[in-house]
Amino acid sequence: MHVCVIGAGVVGVASAYALARAGHAVTLVDGNAAPAEGASHANGGQLSYSYVAPLAGPGVLPQVPGWLLRHDSPLRFTPRLDPHQWRWALAFVHACRASVADATTAEMLRLAYLSRDVLHAWQADAPFDFDHQRNGKLIAYRSPALLDKARKLVAYQAQQGSDQRVLDAGQTVGLEPALRGMGATLAGAIHTPSEEVGDCARYTQGLFDALGALPGTQRLMRTAVHRLRVQGKRVQAVETAQGDVTADAYVVAAGMGSRALLSPLGVDVPLYPLKGYSLTVDVAPGDDTAPAISVTDYERRIVYARIGQRLRIAAMVDMGARDASVDPGRIALLKRQVSEAFPQLDLSAARAWAGLRPATPTGRPRIGQAPGHANLWMNLGQGALGFTLACGSATLLESLMAGRAPAIDPAAFRP
């Protein structure tokens, strides 16, 4: 079967690679000059397999009013005259029920563990360097009450196979001395020793190169996709700036660009862009001013990942942002907050970036056949977990397209 995959972010490239490994002819199409130019470019870098609790949870809604009123909030909401924004927001509120969040967490953990196993298997088969390491992860809490609540999530995720433990402040600093800068504000942390990090852009580029070495593959970059041409219930071609691309089946994995392609076909996907920011700081080997273990500052929603000789710092959710431009005010706030937690860290040469995470209200991606179209498939909506879930999502998609029983139950992710 010849498959055309639209989108060269980490999810799209992983999808193309999984299909090509399975023996399909694959054409990958993207309007950018290189892979991973969108949300995959400078994301947080954490491969957070054991911590995939959705953004929508029972503890979120009580915090929203305070976040919206604070100038230093991790969440900024810009209301628009956009019915889709408000439908998405209402669906998000509905997903904040404990029963929904618990079910979503279990489903996402299964997908995340599949993704971990697939990434490891692919690396064992055809290894390449993307600053990959298993250095563990700390979720650091300032509030003792929130740390106590986190114990319940640890207990629940342990039932799903997670290996985590709760640390007090002294144990946390003993494990990661760079957190001493938080001082008395640190209540403790959740430690997950199995978590990993890597450079998402380098990983995507590595898969992209490996894809090009497989037989029957074609990579069409700088090829902007205009629309999908449909006759009846089948896609006939992808119309691009360089002409039509035809195939037997088509996969839309274009992040936020997916809505514009699918909506004219009557396929309404619940995607909304959640804008996030990152800083990249060069650190010398042995520099203990930056954490060696991945850290998430829970209350401030800031993540820190040591990727080779760089520290990646990612944070914030801007809902209602129109584009991926860097907001100097948000970057200045991020730098202030980072300096409070890590006062010895030099941010003077930090490189700023922003991207649009393609999120669903529940946090669950949509993977499977597009409703009403026999040869159209979707792999989208991974949100902030695109790097973590890419390999599992791609493998699940390939199994469904081949008509094989997948490794996990696909029902939760069905479009």
Short mmCIF file of C-alpha atoms in Angstrom, two decimals:
data_model
loop_
_atom_site.label_atom_id
_atom_site.label_comp_id
_atom_site.label_asym_id
_atom_site.label_seq_id
_atom_site.Cartn_x
_atom_site.Cartn_y
_atom_site.Cartn_z
CA MET A 1 0.00 0.00 0.00
CA HIS A 2 1.18 3.53 -0.80
CA VAL A 3 0.54 5.94 2.08
CA CYS A 4 0.87 9.72 2.01
CA VAL A 5 1.64 11.20 5.45
CA ILE A 6 1.04 14.93 5.90
CA GLY A 7 3.19 16.55 8.58
CA ALA A 8 6.89 16.28 9.46
CA GLY A 9 6.75 16.94 13.17
CA VAL A 10 7.74 14.14 15.52
CA VAL A 11 4.31 12.45 15.25
CA GLY A 12 4.17 12.64 11.46
CA VAL A 13 7.73 11.44 10.92
CA ALA A 14 7.25 8.60 13.42
CA SER A 15 4.04 7.62 11.60
CA ALA A 16 5.82 7.58 8.24
CA TYR A 17 8.70 5.58 9.71
CA ALA A 18 6.40 2.97 11.31
CA LEU A 19 4.53 2.52 8.04
CA ALA A 20 7.72 2.25 5.99
CA ARG A 21 9.21 -0.30 8.41
CA ALA A 22 6.06 -2.36 7.93
CA GLY A 23 6.73 -2.50 4.19
CA HIS A 24 4.47 0.24 2.85
CA ALA A 25 5.54 2.76 0.25
CA VAL A 26 5.44 6.14 2.00
CA THR A 27 5.42 9.74 0.82
CA LEU A 28 5.94 12.32 3.58
CA VAL A 29 4.80 15.86 2.77
CA ASP A 30 5.45 19.08 4.69
CA GLY A 31 5.61 22.77 3.86
CA ASN A 32 8.70 23.47 5.98
CA ALA A 33 12.27 23.16 4.78
CA ALA A 34 13.20 20.63 7.48
CA PRO A 35 11.41 18.32 9.91
CA ALA A 36 10.47 19.41 13.44
CA GLU A 37 10.07 23.09 12.54
CA GLY A 38 6.81 23.50 14.50
CA ALA A 39 5.82 22.35 18.00
CA SER A 40 8.48 19.61 17.92
CA HIS A 41 11.38 22.04 17.55
CA ALA A 42 12.33 23.19 21.06
CA ASN A 43 9.85 21.56 23.41
CA GLY A 44 10.53 20.48 26.98
CA GLY A 45 12.63 17.45 26.05
CA GLN A 46 11.16 15.18 28.72
CA LEU A 47 10.14 11.65 27.76
CA SER A 48 7.63 11.51 30.56
CA TYR A 49 6.32 7.97 30.19
CA SER A 50 5.16 7.50 33.78
CA TYR A 51 3.65 10.95 34.29
CA VAL A 52 1.01 11.57 31.65
CA ALA A 53 -1.85 12.84 33.80
CA PRO A 54 -3.98 15.14 31.63
CA LEU A 55 -4.06 18.90 32.03
CA ALA A 56 -7.80 18.55 32.67
CA GLY A 57 -8.14 17.25 36.22
CA PRO A 58 -10.29 17.81 39.31
CA GLY A 59 -7.67 20.07 40.90
CA VAL A 60 -7.38 22.41 37.93
CA LEU A 61 -10.67 24.31 37.92
CA PRO A 62 -10.34 25.76 41.45
CA GLN A 63 -6.96 27.23 40.44
CA VAL A 64 -8.13 28.81 37.17
CA PRO A 65 -9.65 32.03 38.62
CA GLY A 66 -6.45 32.74 40.53
CA TRP A 67 -4.32 32.02 37.49
CA LEU A 68 -6.35 34.35 35.31
CA LEU A 69 -6.03 37.22 37.80
CA ARG A 70 -2.29 36.91 38.38
CA HIS A 71 0.27 38.62 36.17
CA ASP A 72 2.75 35.78 36.84
CA SER A 73 0.31 32.98 36.03
CA PRO A 74 1.34 29.87 34.06
CA LEU A 75 -2.01 30.19 32.26
CA ARG A 76 -3.08 33.14 30.15
CA PHE A 77 -6.47 33.15 28.47
CA THR A 78 -7.30 35.56 25.66
CA PRO A 79 -11.02 35.31 24.80
CA ARG A 80 -11.87 35.38 21.11
CA LEU A 81 -15.07 35.65 19.10
CA ASP A 82 -14.41 32.06 18.13
CA PRO A 83 -17.10 29.42 18.80
CA HIS A 84 -14.46 26.69 18.54
CA GLN A 85 -12.50 28.21 21.42
CA TRP A 86 -15.54 28.20 23.69
CA ARG A 87 -16.64 24.69 22.68
CA TRP A 88 -13.14 23.46 23.45
CA ALA A 89 -13.10 25.28 26.81
CA LEU A 90 -16.48 23.81 27.81
CA ALA A 91 -15.32 20.33 26.84
CA PHE A 92 -12.17 20.89 28.92
CA VAL A 93 -14.29 21.83 31.95
CA HIS A 94 -16.37 18.67 31.42
CA ALA A 95 -13.16 16.60 31.30
CA CYS A 96 -12.00 17.93 34.69
CA ARG A 97 -14.18 15.40 36.54
CA ALA A 98 -12.18 12.91 38.60
CA SER A 99 -13.69 9.89 36.86
CA VAL A 100 -12.73 11.22 33.41
CA ALA A 101 -9.23 12.24 34.53
CA ASP A 102 -8.57 8.83 36.12
CA ALA A 103 -9.70 6.96 33.01
CA THR A 104 -7.66 9.22 30.76
CA THR A 105 -4.56 8.76 32.92
CA ALA A 106 -4.82 4.97 32.66
CA GLU A 107 -5.35 5.12 28.89
CA MET A 108 -2.46 7.54 28.36
CA LEU A 109 -0.14 5.44 30.51
CA ARG A 110 -0.78 2.43 28.28
CA LEU A 111 0.00 4.49 25.19
CA ALA A 112 3.08 6.00 26.85
CA TYR A 113 4.49 2.61 27.86
CA LEU A 114 3.96 1.34 24.33
CA SER A 115 5.75 4.43 23.04
CA ARG A 116 8.70 3.85 25.37
CA ASP A 117 9.04 0.23 24.27
CA VAL A 118 8.83 1.14 20.58
CA LEU A 119 11.38 3.96 20.86
CA HIS A 120 13.80 1.61 22.61
CA ALA A 121 13.22 -1.10 20.00
CA TRP A 122 13.75 1.28 17.10
CA GLN A 123 16.92 2.61 18.69
CA ALA A 124 18.24 -0.90 19.25
CA ASP A 125 17.58 -1.73 15.60
CA ALA A 126 18.88 1.49 14.01
CA PRO A 127 20.51 3.72 16.64
CA PHE A 128 21.31 7.40 16.23
CA ASP A 129 22.28 10.14 18.68
CA PHE A 130 19.69 12.57 20.04
CA ASP A 131 21.17 13.19 23.52
CA HIS A 132 18.99 10.43 24.90
CA GLN A 133 19.47 9.45 28.52
CA ARG A 134 17.56 7.97 31.42
CA ASN A 135 18.16 10.43 34.25
CA GLY A 136 14.85 10.27 36.12
CA LYS A 137 12.38 12.99 36.92
CA LEU A 138 11.37 15.03 39.97
CA ILE A 139 7.99 16.74 40.30
CA ALA A 140 8.87 19.42 42.86
CA TYR A 141 6.10 20.82 45.09
CA ARG A 142 6.12 24.03 47.10
CA SER A 143 2.80 23.33 48.83
CA PRO A 144 2.64 20.50 51.42
CA ALA A 145 -1.08 20.16 50.68
CA LEU A 146 -0.45 19.62 46.95
CA LEU A 147 2.30 17.13 47.76
CA ASP A 148 -0.17 15.18 49.88
CA LYS A 149 -2.64 15.18 46.98
CA ALA A 150 0.12 13.93 44.69
CA ARG A 151 0.52 10.88 46.91
CA LYS A 152 -2.91 9.72 45.73
CA LEU A 153 -1.87 10.03 42.08
CA VAL A 154 1.32 8.09 42.85
CA ALA A 155 -0.76 5.33 44.41
CA TYR A 156 -3.12 5.28 41.43
CA GLN A 157 -0.34 5.26 38.85
CA ALA A 158 1.42 2.46 40.76
CA GLN A 159 -1.62 0.30 39.96
CA GLN A 160 -0.92 1.06 36.27
CA GLY A 161 2.75 0.02 36.53
CA SER A 162 4.51 3.26 37.48
CA ASP A 163 7.53 3.18 39.83
CA GLN A 164 7.48 6.40 41.85
CA ARG A 165 8.19 7.52 45.41
CA VAL A 166 7.44 10.57 47.51
CA LEU A 167 10.42 12.50 48.89
CA ASP A 168 10.58 15.18 51.57
CA ALA A 169 12.53 18.41 50.98
CA GLY A 170 15.78 17.07 52.38
CA GLN A 171 15.64 13.88 50.32
CA THR A 172 14.81 15.94 47.22
CA VAL A 173 17.83 18.24 47.58
CA GLY A 174 20.00 15.25 48.44
CA LEU A 175 19.04 13.67 45.13
CA GLU A 176 19.25 16.91 43.10
CA PRO A 177 21.50 19.50 44.79
CA ALA A 178 20.64 22.20 42.22
CA LEU A 179 17.24 22.48 43.91
CA ARG A 180 18.84 23.94 47.02
CA GLY A 181 18.04 27.36 45.57
CA MET A 182 14.35 26.77 46.32
CA GLY A 183 15.21 26.76 50.01
CA ALA A 184 12.32 26.72 52.46
CA THR A 185 9.78 27.02 49.63
CA LEU A 186 10.38 23.36 48.70
CA ALA A 187 7.98 20.93 50.37
CA GLY A 188 9.18 17.78 48.59
CA ALA A 189 8.90 15.93 45.32
CA ILE A 190 7.71 12.86 43.45
CA HIS A 191 10.66 10.92 42.02
CA THR A 192 10.30 8.69 38.97
CA PRO A 193 13.72 7.11 38.32
CA SER A 194 12.79 5.55 34.97
CA GLU A 195 12.01 8.77 33.09
CA GLU A 196 14.12 9.88 30.14
CA VAL A 197 15.12 12.97 28.17
CA GLY A 198 16.21 13.71 24.62
CA ASP A 199 16.31 16.36 21.95
CA CYS A 200 12.99 16.09 20.11
CA ALA A 201 14.19 17.99 17.05
CA ARG A 202 17.29 15.79 16.73
CA TYR A 203 15.17 12.68 17.25
CA THR A 204 12.76 13.75 14.53
CA GLN A 205 15.66 14.50 12.19
CA GLY A 206 17.21 11.11 12.95
CA LEU A 207 13.95 9.29 12.14
CA PHE A 208 13.57 11.46 9.03
CA ASP A 209 17.04 10.37 7.85
CA ALA A 210 16.29 6.72 8.68
CA LEU A 211 13.04 6.98 6.75
CA GLY A 212 14.92 8.17 3.66
CA ALA A 213 17.10 5.05 3.79
CA LEU A 214 14.12 2.70 3.59
CA PRO A 215 12.92 1.45 0.19
CA GLY A 216 9.87 3.01 -1.43
CA THR A 217 9.98 6.26 0.53
CA GLN A 218 9.79 9.84 -0.69
CA ARG A 219 10.19 12.99 1.42
CA LEU A 220 8.68 16.13 -0.05
CA MET A 221 9.75 19.15 2.01
CA ARG A 222 9.01 22.77 1.10
CA THR A 223 5.75 21.35 -0.27
CA ALA A 224 2.85 23.30 1.19
CA VAL A 225 -0.39 21.33 1.33
CA HIS A 226 -3.42 23.29 0.15
CA ARG A 227 -6.24 20.79 0.56
CA LEU A 228 -7.41 17.21 0.33
CA ARG A 229 -9.42 16.46 -2.81
CA VAL A 230 -12.27 14.06 -2.09
CA GLN A 231 -14.67 12.13 -4.27
CA GLY A 232 -17.44 10.34 -2.45
CA LYS A 233 -15.97 8.80 0.69
CA ARG A 234 -12.40 8.58 -0.56
CA VAL A 235 -9.53 11.04 -0.74
CA GLN A 236 -8.30 11.20 -4.31
CA ALA A 237 -5.23 13.42 -3.89
CA VAL A 238 -3.34 15.90 -1.75
CA GLU A 239 -3.18 19.20 -3.59
CA THR A 240 0.16 20.91 -2.95
CA ALA A 241 2.04 23.94 -4.22
CA GLN A 242 4.09 21.54 -6.37
CA GLY A 243 1.17 19.56 -7.76
CA ASP A 244 -0.97 16.62 -6.69
CA VAL A 245 0.28 13.75 -4.53
CA THR A 246 -1.74 10.56 -4.95
CA ALA A 247 -1.72 7.44 -2.78
CA ASP A 248 -3.88 4.55 -1.63
CA ALA A 249 -4.28 5.97 1.88
CA TYR A 250 -3.65 9.31 3.56
CA VAL A 251 -2.60 10.21 7.10
CA VAL A 252 -3.10 13.68 8.55
CA ALA A 253 -0.51 14.31 11.27
CA ALA A 254 0.06 18.01 10.78
CA GLY A 255 -0.42 19.32 14.32
CA MET A 256 -2.56 22.45 14.39
CA GLY A 257 -2.54 22.48 10.58
CA SER A 258 -4.73 19.39 10.68
CA ARG A 259 -7.96 21.28 11.40
CA ALA A 260 -7.72 23.36 8.23
CA LEU A 261 -7.30 20.19 6.16
CA LEU A 262 -10.04 18.18 7.85
CA SER A 263 -12.76 20.75 8.49
CA PRO A 264 -13.71 21.19 4.77
CA LEU A 265 -14.31 17.43 4.68
CA GLY A 266 -16.80 17.65 7.55
CA VAL A 267 -14.33 16.13 10.02
CA ASP A 268 -14.41 18.32 13.12
CA VAL A 269 -11.39 17.59 15.30
CA PRO A 270 -11.37 19.08 18.82
CA LEU A 271 -7.91 20.63 18.53
CA TYR A 272 -6.97 23.96 20.03
CA PRO A 273 -3.50 25.57 20.11
CA LEU A 274 -2.01 25.89 23.59
CA LYS A 275 0.99 28.16 23.15
CA GLY A 276 4.06 27.30 25.16
CA TYR A 277 7.50 28.83 25.56
CA SER A 278 10.99 27.53 26.12
CA LEU A 279 14.49 28.70 26.93
CA THR A 280 17.63 26.82 25.94
CA VAL A 281 20.73 27.45 28.05
CA ASP A 282 24.21 26.09 27.32
CA VAL A 283 25.75 24.36 30.35
CA ALA A 284 29.27 22.99 30.73
CA PRO A 285 29.91 19.38 31.75
CA GLY A 286 29.88 19.13 35.54
CA ASP A 287 28.02 22.44 35.96
CA ASP A 288 25.90 21.90 39.08
CA THR A 289 23.95 25.15 38.80
CA ALA A 290 21.54 23.37 36.44
CA PRO A 291 19.70 20.20 37.49
CA ALA A 292 21.06 16.89 36.22
CA ILE A 293 17.72 15.19 36.84
CA SER A 294 14.64 16.37 34.95
CA VAL A 295 12.58 18.66 37.15
CA THR A 296 9.01 19.91 36.96
CA ASP A 297 8.21 22.88 39.21
CA TYR A 298 4.60 21.86 39.75
CA GLU A 299 3.00 25.09 40.94
CA ARG A 300 4.69 27.17 38.27
CA ARG A 301 4.29 24.52 35.57
CA ILE A 302 7.93 24.87 34.50
CA VAL A 303 9.92 21.86 33.28
CA TYR A 304 13.71 21.53 33.20
CA ALA A 305 15.52 18.90 31.12
CA ARG A 306 19.30 18.47 30.78
CA ILE A 307 19.81 17.59 27.11
CA GLY A 308 23.48 16.96 26.44
CA GLN A 309 25.27 20.22 27.21
CA ARG A 310 22.07 22.26 27.18
CA LEU A 311 19.31 22.88 29.68
CA ARG A 312 15.86 23.10 28.16
CA ILE A 313 13.32 25.07 30.21
CA ALA A 314 9.70 24.96 29.03
CA ALA A 315 6.60 26.52 30.51
CA MET A 316 3.28 28.30 30.24
CA VAL A 317 -0.02 27.84 28.47
CA ASP A 318 -1.36 30.76 26.45
CA MET A 319 -4.86 29.96 25.23
CA GLY A 320 -6.13 32.22 22.48
CA ALA A 321 -2.74 33.11 21.03
CA ARG A 322 -2.92 33.76 17.30
CA ASP A 323 0.57 32.62 16.30
CA ALA A 324 3.84 31.16 17.56
CA SER A 325 5.69 34.48 17.92
CA VAL A 326 7.79 34.94 21.06
CA ASP A 327 6.16 37.30 23.57
CA PRO A 328 8.98 39.25 25.31
CA GLY A 329 6.84 39.78 28.40
CA ARG A 330 6.24 36.06 28.89
CA ILE A 331 9.92 35.29 28.36
CA ALA A 332 10.92 37.96 30.90
CA LEU A 333 8.50 36.43 33.42
CA LEU A 334 9.85 32.95 32.75
CA LYS A 335 13.42 34.13 33.30
CA ARG A 336 12.46 35.74 36.63
CA GLN A 337 10.77 32.59 37.83
CA VAL A 338 13.69 30.39 36.75
CA SER A 339 16.16 32.69 38.53
CA GLU A 340 14.14 32.43 41.74
CA ALA A 341 14.39 28.63 41.68
CA PHE A 342 17.97 28.43 40.33
CA PRO A 343 19.65 31.73 41.31
CA GLN A 344 23.11 30.65 40.13
CA LEU A 345 21.95 29.77 36.62
CA ASP A 346 23.14 32.23 33.97
CA LEU A 347 20.27 33.10 31.62
CA SER A 348 21.97 35.98 29.82
CA ALA A 349 22.51 33.95 26.64
CA ALA A 350 19.32 31.86 26.85
CA ARG A 351 17.64 31.25 23.49
CA ALA A 352 13.86 31.80 23.51
CA TRP A 353 11.27 29.88 21.49
CA ALA A 354 7.50 29.49 21.32
CA GLY A 355 5.28 26.84 19.76
CA LEU A 356 1.62 25.86 19.42
CA ARG A 357 0.76 22.55 21.06
CA PRO A 358 -2.18 20.82 19.31
CA ALA A 359 -4.31 19.80 22.29
CA THR A 360 -7.64 18.02 22.77
CA PRO A 361 -9.84 18.90 25.77
CA THR A 362 -9.27 15.54 27.48
CA GLY A 363 -5.59 15.29 26.55
CA ARG A 364 -6.18 12.07 24.60
CA PRO A 365 -4.89 12.14 21.01
CA ARG A 366 -7.05 11.08 18.07
CA ILE A 367 -5.59 8.04 16.31
CA GLY A 368 -7.47 6.07 13.69
CA GLN A 369 -9.70 6.29 10.63
CA ALA A 370 -11.34 9.66 9.97
CA PRO A 371 -15.13 9.41 10.26
CA GLY A 372 -16.87 9.00 6.92
CA HIS A 373 -13.73 8.49 4.82
CA ALA A 374 -12.53 5.06 3.82
CA ASN A 375 -8.87 5.87 3.15
CA LEU A 376 -8.23 8.84 5.44
CA TRP A 377 -6.51 8.42 8.79
CA MET A 378 -5.60 10.75 11.67
CA ASN A 379 -2.76 10.89 14.20
CA LEU A 380 -3.01 14.17 16.08
CA GLY A 381 -3.77 15.93 19.35
CA GLN A 382 -0.82 14.75 21.45
CA GLY A 383 -0.49 18.26 22.92
CA ALA A 384 2.52 18.76 25.18
CA LEU A 385 3.24 15.00 25.08
CA GLY A 386 4.02 14.71 21.37
CA PHE A 387 7.60 13.53 21.95
CA THR A 388 6.54 11.10 24.68
CA LEU A 389 3.66 9.56 22.72
CA ALA A 390 4.93 9.75 19.11
CA CYS A 391 6.32 6.24 18.71
CA GLY A 392 3.39 4.55 20.42
CA SER A 393 0.88 6.63 18.45
CA ALA A 394 2.63 5.74 15.19
CA THR A 395 2.69 2.03 16.02
CA LEU A 396 -0.98 2.05 17.02
CA LEU A 397 -1.87 3.80 13.76
CA GLU A 398 0.12 1.35 11.65
CA SER A 399 -1.58 -1.63 13.31
CA LEU A 400 -5.02 -0.17 12.68
CA MET A 401 -4.23 0.60 9.03
CA ALA A 402 -2.98 -2.94 8.54
CA GLY A 403 -6.09 -4.44 10.14
CA ARG A 404 -4.04 -6.16 12.86
CA ALA A 405 -4.95 -6.34 16.52
CA PRO A 406 -3.00 -3.48 18.12
CA ALA A 407 -0.79 -3.79 21.17
CA ILE A 408 -3.21 -1.72 23.28
CA ASP A 409 -6.94 -1.07 23.14
CA PRO A 410 -7.43 1.75 20.61
CA ALA A 411 -10.97 2.67 21.68
CA ALA A 412 -9.96 5.65 23.85
CA PHE A 413 -8.13 7.28 20.95
CA ARG A 414 -10.63 6.62 18.19
CA PRO A 415 -11.54 9.78 16.20
#
